[in-house]
C-alpha cells in the first residue's frame, strides 16, 4: 500500500515538471546566410481589417519546400513596442535562421506570418511610440489578428485549419500580446510563448484563470528572458504561477539583455519544437 502511494506521488510530481532549459544556446553560424542551401521566400500581403477599417500589411515567410499542393501550419511572430512588421526581418533575420534549420532537417515545414501588432489607421512606429493611442492599439490587435488576419492568411495560402496548427509567439510587447491573446484564445492557438515579455502581459491570475484548461489544450507554453533583462520579473512571476498550478511549460532564462541576441536564440530553439512532439531537453 505504501509503495502504491509513493508511485502516485511520483506520478503527480512528474505531471507538473517544469522544463528548465537553462543551457540551450544556438551554435555559431546559426544566423549566417548560407549560399549552398535552399532558401524560403518573403511575401508581403495586404488584407482589409474590419477591426481598424483600413487595409493593413504583413510579411509572410514561405519555407524552401513550399508547394501550393501541400498544406502547412502557421506561426504568427510578433514584434516589440518600437517595431512593425519589418522588425523581425531587419534585426532578427528569421528567414536565415529558419533556412539553415530546414537545411539540417530540424523543422516541420510551416508558414511564418510577421504582422504589424499596432492595430490603428496610422500604424507606423513614428513619433511617441508610448503614446496612449499607440499602446492601446497593441490590445486592439487581438481582434485584428483573430477576425481579420488569420482568416485572410487561411484563404490566401494552403493552411492546415484548427487550433493545433496555429502558433503565436512574440518579443517584448509582442511577447505580452502572444501570452495575452494565446492564453485568452485557447481554441485558436495550441503553441504559445513570449520572449522577454513586457509589462503589457496580464497578471498571472488574469492570464491563466483556469490552469486546467491550459493543461488540456496547449501543446507548448514557452516563457523566456535574458538574465540581464530589466523586465525579467514579468517572466518570473508567470513561471511561479504556472509552477504553483502544475502547468507544464518551458521556462528559459538565458544569457543576455533585452535585445535581438536573445530573441534570435529563442526563435532558433522554439521553431524546432513547433508542430511536432519535440523534447526541449534534446535541442
Short mmCIF file of C-alpha atoms in Angstrom, two decimals:
data_model
loop_
_atom_site.label_atom_id
_atom_site.label_comp_id
_atom_site.label_asym_id
_atom_site.label_seq_id
_atom_site.Cartn_x
_atom_site.Cartn_y
_atom_site.Cartn_z
CA UNK A 1 0.00 0.00 0.00
CA UNK A 2 2.84 2.38 0.90
CA UNK A 3 4.63 1.61 -2.39
CA UNK A 4 1.42 2.37 -4.31
CA UNK A 5 1.13 5.75 -2.54
CA UNK A 6 4.75 6.59 -3.35
CA UNK A 7 4.15 5.82 -7.03
CA UNK A 8 1.09 8.07 -7.05
CA UNK A 9 3.13 10.90 -5.51
CA UNK A 10 5.90 10.36 -8.07
CA UNK A 11 3.45 10.41 -10.95
CA UNK A 12 1.92 13.64 -9.66
CA UNK A 13 5.37 15.21 -9.42
CA UNK A 14 6.21 14.14 -12.96
CA UNK A 15 2.93 15.60 -14.19
CA UNK A 16 3.93 19.08 -13.02
CA UNK A 17 7.56 19.05 -14.08
CA UNK A 18 8.70 22.39 -15.48
CA UNK A 19 11.30 22.10 -18.20
CA UNK A 20 14.09 24.43 -17.12
CA UNK A 21 16.07 24.77 -20.33
CA UNK A 22 18.92 26.88 -18.99
CA UNK A 23 21.71 25.65 -21.24
CA UNK A 24 20.12 25.86 -24.68
CA UNK A 25 22.21 28.05 -26.95
CA UNK A 26 22.25 28.18 -30.73
CA UNK A 27 25.55 27.09 -32.31
CA UNK A 28 27.85 29.54 -34.04
CA UNK A 29 26.73 30.44 -37.54
CA UNK A 30 23.06 29.68 -36.91
CA UNK A 31 22.10 33.13 -38.22
CA UNK A 32 24.65 33.39 -41.05
CA UNK A 33 23.40 33.25 -44.64
CA UNK A 34 24.43 30.07 -46.43
CA UNK A 35 24.78 30.12 -50.22
CA UNK A 36 24.73 26.37 -50.77
CA UNK A 37 21.27 25.60 -49.35
CA UNK A 38 17.68 26.16 -50.46
CA UNK A 39 16.02 29.36 -49.30
CA UNK A 40 12.48 30.34 -48.45
CA UNK A 41 10.66 33.37 -49.84
CA UNK A 42 9.31 36.51 -48.20
CA UNK A 43 5.92 37.77 -49.39
CA UNK A 44 4.14 41.00 -48.47
CA UNK A 45 0.40 40.62 -48.04
CA UNK A 46 -2.31 43.27 -47.79
CA UNK A 47 -5.56 42.47 -46.01
CA UNK A 48 -8.56 44.59 -45.13
CA UNK A 49 -9.03 44.94 -41.40
CA UNK A 50 -12.65 45.25 -40.34
CA UNK A 51 -11.29 45.92 -36.85
CA UNK A 52 -9.34 49.01 -37.89
CA UNK A 53 -11.27 49.96 -41.03
CA UNK A 54 -8.25 50.12 -43.35
CA UNK A 55 -6.05 47.85 -45.43
CA UNK A 56 -3.08 46.57 -43.42
CA UNK A 57 0.09 44.72 -44.36
CA UNK A 58 2.15 41.81 -43.03
CA UNK A 59 5.21 39.83 -44.11
CA UNK A 60 4.99 36.11 -44.80
CA UNK A 61 7.89 33.66 -44.87
CA UNK A 62 7.31 30.58 -47.01
CA UNK A 63 9.63 27.62 -46.38
CA UNK A 64 12.13 26.39 -49.01
CA UNK A 65 9.96 23.37 -49.73
CA UNK A 66 6.77 25.40 -50.16
CA UNK A 67 4.22 23.96 -52.57
CA UNK A 68 0.66 25.11 -53.15
CA UNK A 69 -0.26 21.41 -53.34
CA UNK A 70 0.66 20.89 -49.69
CA UNK A 71 -0.85 22.40 -46.55
CA UNK A 72 1.03 24.00 -43.68
CA UNK A 73 0.68 25.05 -40.04
CA UNK A 74 1.30 28.73 -39.29
CA UNK A 75 3.48 30.59 -36.80
CA UNK A 76 2.40 34.17 -36.07
CA UNK A 77 5.51 36.07 -34.91
CA UNK A 78 5.03 39.45 -33.19
CA UNK A 79 7.34 42.45 -32.77
CA UNK A 80 8.09 44.90 -29.95
CA UNK A 81 6.70 48.29 -28.97
CA UNK A 82 9.04 50.23 -31.27
CA UNK A 83 8.78 47.87 -34.22
CA UNK A 84 6.46 46.95 -37.04
CA UNK A 85 6.07 44.10 -39.49
CA UNK A 86 9.69 44.62 -40.62
CA UNK A 87 11.35 44.50 -37.18
CA UNK A 88 11.97 40.76 -37.11
CA UNK A 89 13.21 40.75 -40.70
CA UNK A 90 15.62 43.67 -40.19
CA UNK A 91 17.01 42.69 -36.80
CA UNK A 92 16.23 39.04 -36.23
CA UNK A 93 16.89 37.51 -39.68
CA UNK A 94 14.23 34.81 -39.17
CA UNK A 95 14.44 33.78 -42.82
CA UNK A 96 18.15 32.97 -42.45
CA UNK A 97 17.72 31.16 -39.12
CA UNK A 98 14.85 29.06 -40.48
CA UNK A 99 16.52 28.38 -43.84
CA UNK A 100 19.56 26.99 -42.02
CA UNK A 101 17.38 24.81 -39.78
CA UNK A 102 15.44 23.46 -42.76
CA UNK A 103 18.75 22.56 -44.42
CA UNK A 104 19.58 20.49 -41.33
CA UNK A 105 16.19 18.78 -41.34
CA UNK A 106 15.25 20.21 -37.93
CA UNK A 107 11.95 21.93 -38.70
CA UNK A 108 8.42 20.91 -39.50
CA UNK A 109 7.50 22.88 -42.66
CA UNK A 110 5.50 25.94 -41.64
CA UNK A 111 4.42 29.36 -42.85
CA UNK A 112 5.54 32.30 -40.69
CA UNK A 113 3.47 35.49 -40.59
CA UNK A 114 5.02 38.71 -39.24
CA UNK A 115 2.23 41.29 -38.83
CA UNK A 116 2.11 44.84 -37.54
CA UNK A 117 0.81 44.46 -33.99
CA UNK A 118 -0.07 48.14 -33.67
CA UNK A 119 -3.66 47.95 -34.93
CA UNK A 120 -4.58 51.52 -35.83
CA UNK A 121 -5.06 53.54 -39.01
CA UNK A 122 -1.56 55.04 -38.88
CA UNK A 123 0.35 52.02 -37.59
CA UNK A 124 3.85 53.35 -38.25
CA UNK A 125 6.42 53.24 -35.44
CA UNK A 126 6.95 57.00 -35.55
CA UNK A 127 6.62 59.88 -33.11
CA UNK A 128 5.95 58.99 -29.48
CA UNK A 129 5.71 55.21 -29.60
CA UNK A 130 4.49 55.24 -25.99
CA UNK A 131 1.51 57.46 -26.80
CA UNK A 132 -1.65 56.08 -25.17
CA UNK A 133 -3.40 55.55 -28.51
CA UNK A 134 -0.44 53.59 -29.87
CA UNK A 135 -0.15 51.45 -26.75
CA UNK A 136 -3.89 50.82 -26.87
CA UNK A 137 -3.56 49.69 -30.48
CA UNK A 138 -1.48 46.72 -29.33
CA UNK A 139 -4.54 45.48 -27.43
CA UNK A 140 -6.81 46.18 -30.39
CA UNK A 141 -4.61 43.86 -32.44
CA UNK A 142 -6.23 40.84 -30.78
CA UNK A 143 -9.40 41.40 -32.79
CA UNK A 144 -7.46 42.24 -35.95
CA UNK A 145 -5.40 39.06 -35.61
CA UNK A 146 -8.24 36.66 -34.93
CA UNK A 147 -11.02 38.15 -37.06
CA UNK A 148 -9.11 39.70 -39.96
CA UNK A 149 -5.54 38.48 -40.42
CA UNK A 150 -5.91 34.76 -39.68
CA UNK A 151 -8.94 34.33 -41.97
CA UNK A 152 -7.08 36.15 -44.75
CA UNK A 153 -3.96 34.00 -44.37
CA UNK A 154 -6.03 30.82 -44.36
CA UNK A 155 -7.83 31.91 -47.50
CA UNK A 156 -4.72 33.00 -49.41
CA UNK A 157 -2.34 30.16 -48.50
CA UNK A 158 -2.71 26.37 -48.24
CA UNK A 159 -3.03 26.33 -44.47
CA UNK A 160 -3.97 23.50 -42.15
CA UNK A 161 -7.02 24.62 -40.16
CA UNK A 162 -7.77 24.48 -36.46
CA UNK A 163 -6.06 25.34 -33.19
CA UNK A 164 -3.49 22.54 -33.35
CA UNK A 165 -1.91 24.12 -36.44
CA UNK A 166 -1.50 27.68 -35.13
CA UNK A 167 1.33 29.09 -33.02
CA UNK A 168 1.63 32.58 -31.52
CA UNK A 169 4.95 33.95 -30.26
CA UNK A 170 6.47 37.38 -29.86
CA UNK A 171 9.17 39.53 -28.29
CA UNK A 172 8.77 42.18 -25.58
CA UNK A 173 5.44 43.95 -26.22
CA UNK A 174 4.73 41.21 -28.76
CA UNK A 175 5.59 38.63 -26.11
CA UNK A 176 2.93 40.12 -23.87
CA UNK A 177 0.49 40.10 -26.78
CA UNK A 178 1.30 36.47 -27.57
CA UNK A 179 0.67 35.36 -23.99
CA UNK A 180 -2.44 37.53 -23.56
CA UNK A 181 -4.03 36.57 -26.88
CA UNK A 182 -2.82 32.98 -27.00
CA UNK A 183 -3.84 32.06 -23.48
CA UNK A 184 -7.03 34.06 -23.91
CA UNK A 185 -7.98 32.13 -27.05
CA UNK A 186 -7.12 28.51 -26.34
CA UNK A 187 -9.44 27.31 -29.09
CA UNK A 188 -7.41 29.31 -31.63
CA UNK A 189 -3.77 28.59 -30.67
CA UNK A 190 -2.09 25.43 -29.36
CA UNK A 191 1.50 26.72 -29.31
CA UNK A 192 2.07 29.92 -27.32
CA UNK A 193 5.01 31.82 -25.89
CA UNK A 194 6.65 35.10 -25.02
CA UNK A 195 10.27 36.18 -25.35
CA UNK A 196 11.18 38.83 -22.72
CA UNK A 197 7.50 39.66 -22.32
CA UNK A 198 6.78 43.29 -21.45
CA UNK A 199 4.57 44.83 -18.71
CA UNK A 200 1.56 44.63 -21.02
CA UNK A 201 1.45 40.94 -20.02
CA UNK A 202 -1.59 40.32 -17.85
CA UNK A 203 -1.10 39.37 -14.21
CA UNK A 204 -0.88 35.56 -13.95
CA UNK A 205 -4.25 35.08 -12.28
CA UNK A 206 -5.89 37.02 -15.13
CA UNK A 207 -3.66 35.48 -17.80
CA UNK A 208 -4.43 31.92 -16.69
CA UNK A 209 -7.65 31.92 -14.65
CA UNK A 210 -8.25 28.25 -15.48
CA UNK A 211 -4.92 26.35 -15.35
CA UNK A 212 -6.62 23.04 -16.14
CA UNK A 213 -7.86 24.38 -19.48
CA UNK A 214 -4.30 25.35 -20.40
CA UNK A 215 -3.12 21.85 -19.46
CA UNK A 216 -5.82 20.30 -21.62
CA UNK A 217 -5.49 22.44 -24.72
CA UNK A 218 -1.92 23.71 -25.17
CA UNK A 219 0.79 21.67 -26.87
CA UNK A 220 3.55 24.08 -25.83
CA UNK A 221 3.79 27.04 -23.47
CA UNK A 222 7.14 28.84 -23.58
CA UNK A 223 8.35 31.77 -21.47
CA UNK A 224 11.91 33.04 -21.71
CA UNK A 225 14.02 36.07 -20.87
CA UNK A 226 17.63 37.25 -20.73
CA UNK A 227 19.21 37.09 -17.29
CA UNK A 228 20.28 40.76 -17.58
CA UNK A 229 16.87 41.98 -18.76
CA UNK A 230 15.17 44.57 -16.53
CA UNK A 231 11.81 43.00 -17.40
CA UNK A 232 12.71 39.54 -16.11
CA UNK A 233 10.24 39.91 -13.23
CA UNK A 234 7.36 39.56 -15.74
CA UNK A 235 8.65 36.17 -16.89
CA UNK A 236 9.48 35.06 -13.35
CA UNK A 237 6.04 35.86 -11.95
CA UNK A 238 4.36 33.97 -14.79
CA UNK A 239 6.64 30.99 -14.25
CA UNK A 240 5.97 30.90 -10.50
CA UNK A 241 2.22 30.90 -11.08
CA UNK A 242 2.46 28.13 -13.68
CA UNK A 243 4.69 26.08 -11.42
CA UNK A 244 2.32 26.55 -8.47
CA UNK A 245 -0.60 25.28 -10.53
CA UNK A 246 1.26 22.40 -12.16
CA UNK A 247 1.13 23.73 -15.71
CA UNK A 248 3.97 22.22 -17.74
CA UNK A 249 5.94 24.85 -19.65
CA UNK A 250 9.39 25.71 -20.88
CA UNK A 251 10.98 28.28 -18.57
CA UNK A 252 14.15 29.51 -20.22
CA UNK A 253 16.48 32.06 -18.62
CA UNK A 254 19.40 32.70 -20.95
CA UNK A 255 22.47 34.95 -21.04
CA UNK A 256 21.72 38.46 -22.30
CA UNK A 257 19.57 41.54 -22.04
CA UNK A 258 16.53 42.94 -23.81
CA UNK A 259 17.80 42.54 -27.35
CA UNK A 260 17.83 40.50 -30.55
CA UNK A 261 20.78 38.40 -29.48
CA UNK A 262 18.38 36.80 -27.00
CA UNK A 263 15.34 36.75 -29.29
CA UNK A 264 17.16 35.21 -32.24
CA UNK A 265 18.32 32.41 -29.97
CA UNK A 266 14.73 31.99 -28.73
CA UNK A 267 13.42 31.67 -32.27
CA UNK A 268 16.11 29.13 -33.09
CA UNK A 269 15.05 27.00 -30.12
CA UNK A 270 11.27 27.42 -30.30
CA UNK A 271 10.94 26.80 -34.02
CA UNK A 272 12.36 23.29 -33.60
CA UNK A 273 9.59 22.40 -31.14
CA UNK A 274 6.60 23.59 -33.14
CA UNK A 275 4.04 21.31 -34.72
CA UNK A 276 5.70 18.11 -33.57
CA UNK A 277 6.38 16.17 -30.38
CA UNK A 278 9.87 17.50 -29.72
CA UNK A 279 11.72 17.39 -26.41
CA UNK A 280 13.33 20.71 -25.32
CA UNK A 281 15.96 18.78 -23.37
CA UNK A 282 17.30 17.36 -26.63
CA UNK A 283 17.78 20.63 -28.52
#
